[in-house]
XYZ file of C-alpha atoms in Angstrom:
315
model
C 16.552 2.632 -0.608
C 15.924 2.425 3.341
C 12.147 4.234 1.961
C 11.897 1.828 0.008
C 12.329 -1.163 2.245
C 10.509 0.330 5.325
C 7.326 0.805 3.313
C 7.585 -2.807 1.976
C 7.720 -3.629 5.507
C 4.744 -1.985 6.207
C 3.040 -3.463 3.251
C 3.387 -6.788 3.907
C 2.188 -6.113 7.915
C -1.247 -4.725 5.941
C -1.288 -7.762 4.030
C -0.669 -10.210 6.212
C -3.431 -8.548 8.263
C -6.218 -8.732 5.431
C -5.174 -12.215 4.415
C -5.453 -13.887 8.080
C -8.226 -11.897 9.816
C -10.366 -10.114 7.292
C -10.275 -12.168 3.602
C -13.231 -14.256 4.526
C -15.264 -11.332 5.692
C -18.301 -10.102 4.011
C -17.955 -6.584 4.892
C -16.452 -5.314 1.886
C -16.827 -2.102 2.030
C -14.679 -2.158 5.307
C -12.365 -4.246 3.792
C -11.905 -1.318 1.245
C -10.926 1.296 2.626
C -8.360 -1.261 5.180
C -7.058 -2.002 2.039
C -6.619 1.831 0.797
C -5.545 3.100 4.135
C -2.551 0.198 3.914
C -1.742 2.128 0.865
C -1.755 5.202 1.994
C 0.292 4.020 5.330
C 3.067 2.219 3.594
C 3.511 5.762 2.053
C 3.840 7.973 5.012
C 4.932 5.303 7.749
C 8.576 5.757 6.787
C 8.721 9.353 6.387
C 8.229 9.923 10.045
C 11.005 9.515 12.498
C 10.388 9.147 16.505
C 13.766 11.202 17.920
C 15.276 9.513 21.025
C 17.371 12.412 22.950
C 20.758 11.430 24.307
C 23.223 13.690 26.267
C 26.998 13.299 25.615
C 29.575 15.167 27.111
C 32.505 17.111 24.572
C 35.733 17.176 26.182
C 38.026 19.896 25.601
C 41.408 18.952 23.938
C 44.262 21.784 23.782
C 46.228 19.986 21.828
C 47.079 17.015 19.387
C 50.253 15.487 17.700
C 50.163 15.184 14.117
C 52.358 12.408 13.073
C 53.545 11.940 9.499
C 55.922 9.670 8.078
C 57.893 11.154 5.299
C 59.289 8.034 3.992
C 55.914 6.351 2.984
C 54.843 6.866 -0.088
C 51.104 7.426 -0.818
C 49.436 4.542 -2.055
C 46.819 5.248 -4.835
C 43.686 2.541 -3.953
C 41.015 0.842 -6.334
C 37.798 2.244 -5.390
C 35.456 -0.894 -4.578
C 32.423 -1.739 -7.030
C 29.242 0.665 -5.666
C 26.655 -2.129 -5.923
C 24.052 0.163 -4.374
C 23.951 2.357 -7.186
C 23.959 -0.663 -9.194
C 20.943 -1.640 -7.069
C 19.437 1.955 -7.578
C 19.987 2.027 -11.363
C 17.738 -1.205 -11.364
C 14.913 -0.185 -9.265
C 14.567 3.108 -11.220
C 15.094 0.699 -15.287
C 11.927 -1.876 -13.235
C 10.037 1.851 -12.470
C 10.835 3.192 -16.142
C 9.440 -0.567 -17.422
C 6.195 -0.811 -15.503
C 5.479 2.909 -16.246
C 5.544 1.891 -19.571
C 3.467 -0.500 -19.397
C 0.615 1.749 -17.859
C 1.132 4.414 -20.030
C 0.468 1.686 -22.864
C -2.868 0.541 -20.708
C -4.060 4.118 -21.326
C -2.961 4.287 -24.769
C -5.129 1.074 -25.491
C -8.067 2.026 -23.581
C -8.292 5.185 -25.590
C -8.260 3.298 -28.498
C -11.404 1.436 -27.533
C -13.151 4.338 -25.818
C -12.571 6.106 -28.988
C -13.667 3.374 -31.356
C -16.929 2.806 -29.465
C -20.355 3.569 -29.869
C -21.686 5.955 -27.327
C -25.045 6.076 -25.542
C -26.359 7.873 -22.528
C -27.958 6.021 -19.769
C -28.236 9.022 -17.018
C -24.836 9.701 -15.783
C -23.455 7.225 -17.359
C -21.887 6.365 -20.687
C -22.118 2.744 -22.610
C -19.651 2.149 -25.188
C -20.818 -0.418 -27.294
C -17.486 -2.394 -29.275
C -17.245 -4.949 -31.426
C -14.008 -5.951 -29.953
C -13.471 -9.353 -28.156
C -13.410 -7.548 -24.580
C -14.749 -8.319 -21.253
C -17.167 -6.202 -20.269
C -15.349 -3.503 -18.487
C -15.759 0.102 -16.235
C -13.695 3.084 -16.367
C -14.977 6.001 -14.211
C -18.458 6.773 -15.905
C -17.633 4.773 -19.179
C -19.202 0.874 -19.205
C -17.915 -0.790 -22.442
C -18.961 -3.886 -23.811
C -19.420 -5.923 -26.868
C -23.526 -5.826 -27.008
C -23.087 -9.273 -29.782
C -22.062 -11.097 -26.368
C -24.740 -11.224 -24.480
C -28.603 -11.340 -24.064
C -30.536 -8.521 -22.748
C -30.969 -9.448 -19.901
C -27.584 -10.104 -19.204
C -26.337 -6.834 -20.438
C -28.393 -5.842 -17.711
C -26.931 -7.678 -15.183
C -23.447 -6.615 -16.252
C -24.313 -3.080 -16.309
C -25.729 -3.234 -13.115
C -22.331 -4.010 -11.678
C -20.867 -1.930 -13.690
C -22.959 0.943 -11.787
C -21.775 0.236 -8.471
C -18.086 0.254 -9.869
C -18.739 3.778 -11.163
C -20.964 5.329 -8.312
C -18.370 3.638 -6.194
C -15.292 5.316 -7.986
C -13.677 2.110 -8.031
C -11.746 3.424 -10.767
C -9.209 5.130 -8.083
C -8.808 2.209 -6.285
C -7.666 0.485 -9.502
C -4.856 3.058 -10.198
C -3.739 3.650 -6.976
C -2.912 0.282 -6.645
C -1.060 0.057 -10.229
C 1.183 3.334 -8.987
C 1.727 1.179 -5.497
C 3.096 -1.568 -8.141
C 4.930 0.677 -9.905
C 6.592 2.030 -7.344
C 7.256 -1.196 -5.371
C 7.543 -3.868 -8.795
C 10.278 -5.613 -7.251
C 8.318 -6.529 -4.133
C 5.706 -9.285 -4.819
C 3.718 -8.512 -1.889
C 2.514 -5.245 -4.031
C 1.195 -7.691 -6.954
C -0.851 -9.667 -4.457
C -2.190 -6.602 -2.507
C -3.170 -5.106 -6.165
C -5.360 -8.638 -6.850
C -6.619 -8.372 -3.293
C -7.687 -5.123 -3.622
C -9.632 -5.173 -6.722
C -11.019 -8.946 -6.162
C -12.740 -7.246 -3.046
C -13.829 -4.321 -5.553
C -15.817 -7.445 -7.442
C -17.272 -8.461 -4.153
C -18.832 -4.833 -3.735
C -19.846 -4.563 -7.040
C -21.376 -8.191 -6.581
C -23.245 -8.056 -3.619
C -24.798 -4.691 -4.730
C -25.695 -5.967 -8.539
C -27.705 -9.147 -6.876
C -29.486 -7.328 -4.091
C -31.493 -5.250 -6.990
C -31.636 -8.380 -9.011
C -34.886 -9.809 -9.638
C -33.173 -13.510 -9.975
C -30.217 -13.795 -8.164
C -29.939 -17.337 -9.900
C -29.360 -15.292 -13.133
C -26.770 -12.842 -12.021
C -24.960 -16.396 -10.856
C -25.061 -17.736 -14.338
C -23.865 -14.766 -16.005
C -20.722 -14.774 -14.046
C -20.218 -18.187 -14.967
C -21.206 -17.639 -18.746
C -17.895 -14.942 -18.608
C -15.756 -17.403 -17.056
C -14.301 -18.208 -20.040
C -11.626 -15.240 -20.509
C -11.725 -12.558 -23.119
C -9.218 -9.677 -23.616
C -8.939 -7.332 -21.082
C -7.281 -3.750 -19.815
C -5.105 -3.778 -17.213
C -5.996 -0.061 -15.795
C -10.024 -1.129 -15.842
C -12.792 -2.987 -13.677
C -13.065 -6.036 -15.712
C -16.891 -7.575 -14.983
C -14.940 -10.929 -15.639
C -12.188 -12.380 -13.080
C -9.987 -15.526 -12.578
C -11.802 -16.134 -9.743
C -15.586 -16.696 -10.691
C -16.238 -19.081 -8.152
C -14.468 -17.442 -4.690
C -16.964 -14.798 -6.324
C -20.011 -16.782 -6.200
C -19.386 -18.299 -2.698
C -19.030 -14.625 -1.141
C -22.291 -14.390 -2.737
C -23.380 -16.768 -0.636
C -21.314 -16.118 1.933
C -23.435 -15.443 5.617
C -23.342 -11.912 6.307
C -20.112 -11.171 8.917
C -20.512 -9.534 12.700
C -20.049 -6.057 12.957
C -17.809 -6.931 15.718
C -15.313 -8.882 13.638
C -14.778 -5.588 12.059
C -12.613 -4.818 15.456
C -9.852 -7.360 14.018
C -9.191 -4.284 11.850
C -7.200 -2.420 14.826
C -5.148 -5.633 15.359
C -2.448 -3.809 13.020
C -2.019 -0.993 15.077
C 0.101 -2.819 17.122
C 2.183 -4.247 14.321
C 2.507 -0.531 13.426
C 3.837 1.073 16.267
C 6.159 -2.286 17.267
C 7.738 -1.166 13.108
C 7.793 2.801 14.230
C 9.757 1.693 17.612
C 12.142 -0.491 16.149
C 12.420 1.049 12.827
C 11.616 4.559 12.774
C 13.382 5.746 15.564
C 16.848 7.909 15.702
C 19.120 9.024 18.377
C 19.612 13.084 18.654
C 22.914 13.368 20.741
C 22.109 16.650 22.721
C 25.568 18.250 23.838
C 26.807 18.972 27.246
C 29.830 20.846 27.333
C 32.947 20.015 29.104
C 33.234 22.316 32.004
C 29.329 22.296 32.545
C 29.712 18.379 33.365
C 32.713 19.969 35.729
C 30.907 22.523 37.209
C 27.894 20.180 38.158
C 30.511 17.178 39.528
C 32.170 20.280 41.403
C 28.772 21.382 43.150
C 28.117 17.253 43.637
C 31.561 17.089 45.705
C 30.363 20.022 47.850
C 26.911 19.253 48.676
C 28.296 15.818 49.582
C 30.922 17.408 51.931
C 28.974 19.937 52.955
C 26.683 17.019 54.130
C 28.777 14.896 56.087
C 30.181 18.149 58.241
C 26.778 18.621 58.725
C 26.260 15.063 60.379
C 29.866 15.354 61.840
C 28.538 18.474 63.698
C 25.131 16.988 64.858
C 26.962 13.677 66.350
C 29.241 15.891 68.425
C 26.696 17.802 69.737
């Protein structure tokens, strides 16, 4: 459990980084792999320990009284309630749950994948569905329901599906579900999850209207999804709750290079965690009659010292 809450810690520090210095930013593709590295961090962070060496000195005992009193009875006690492994029994029924739940994700997606028409399109795949879906990515598969949408909107949509897939997007999306697996009970992980794969949109926006010939269009087709459909949990939906934040990134002026720099403003944060966290004290052991021996040889230099003085004043 001390894993557990360390890397929550650390988490949150990520989080709190992306949400005050780098949310409004445009570059997203930075913002990325912050967001991935967090991940990865929150992971490893508490696994290393800084050691902080302290001597102690063992002192030798020759002997010891052992006192027992015959006439008292031993009394047998209640063991107290373990709440911990109450506590750990939870955590593992919330990882059990959630695993569940992603296993049923897959299950679903299958289901779709499998009752789909398939073209090619290069080195892609489109699954055409007539299932009430949002238009959605998984690695090289784009599925959609063709009856949706005009042509040229399918074309918009596939687009962005493109840059999900070239992009392996798809990674980001389950790493993040593990991350909220393993940390369900922590809603810092749920938020970090929707950060992470609204900024996925943002990529996969900002490339889809740069080849656009009307970026006007590609606008109005995000707005035409706005109104929600099913979709898969484990997948890049082309639809999101948050059309508009989408549409004002689009439009969003294009961020300094040098504002990228805010990025190393959680190294700090970091190493303050590792200092006050992550550190342990190794006792290192300095026997009893070597502490003697080197107060002895202390007492003699120090006498040995003032003769010597003694002996210069008299001369």
């Amino acid at each position: 459990m001390d894993y557990i809450l360390k890397a929550s810690l650390v988490l949150f520090i990520f989080y709190a980084c992306y949400q005050l210095l780098l949310q409004k930013e445009t570059f997203f593709q930075a913002n990325r792999w912050f967001l991935l590295f967090g991940l990865i961090i929150t992971c490893v962070i508490p696994l290393i320990v800084i050691p902080v060496y302290m001597d102690y000195t063992v002192s030798n005992t020759n002997s010891f009284i052992l006192i027992y009193d015959t006439l008292t009875t031993p009394v047998a006690l209640e063991e107290p309630f373990d709440y911990m492994q109450l506590i750990i029994w939870i955590y593992l029924t919330g990882i059990l749950f959630f695993f569940g739940k992603l296993i049923v994700a897959f299950l679903s997606l299958r289901k779709v994948i499998n009752s789909s028409k398939t073209k090619s399109l290069g080195s892609f795949k489109l699954l055409e569905t007539n299932r009430n879906i949002t238009p959605f990515s998984f690695f090289d598969r784009i599925v959609y329901n063709p009856n949706q949408f005009r042509a040229e909107e399918l074309e918009h949509i596939i687009n962005h599906e493109k840059v999900h897939i070239k992009q392996w997007h798809s990674i980001d999306t389950i790493i993040s579900h593990i991350a909220c697996i393993l940390f369900w009970f922590n809603p810092i992980a749920w938020l970090y999850k929707r950060a992470l794969q609204q900024n996925l949109e943002f990529i996969a926006d900002q490339n889809a209207q740069h080849i656009s010939l009307c970026e006007k269009s590609y606008q109005t087709v995000l707005l035409k999804t706005s109104l929600q459909n099913n979709q898969l949990a484990i997948t890049n939906n082309f639809y999101t709750s948050l059309i508009k934040k989408r549409i004002v990134m689009l439009h969003q002026s294009k961020s300094r290079n040098i504002n990228k720099l805010k990025m190393v403003f959680v190294m700090p944060l970091l190493g303050l965690f590792m200092m006050s966290f992550n550190t342990e004290d190794v006792y290192v052991e300095i026997s009893g009659s070597s502490a003697g021996n080197v107060e002895f040889t202390n007492q003699i230099q120090d006498h040995l010292s003032v003769m010597f003085s003694k002996d210069n004043d008299d001369n």
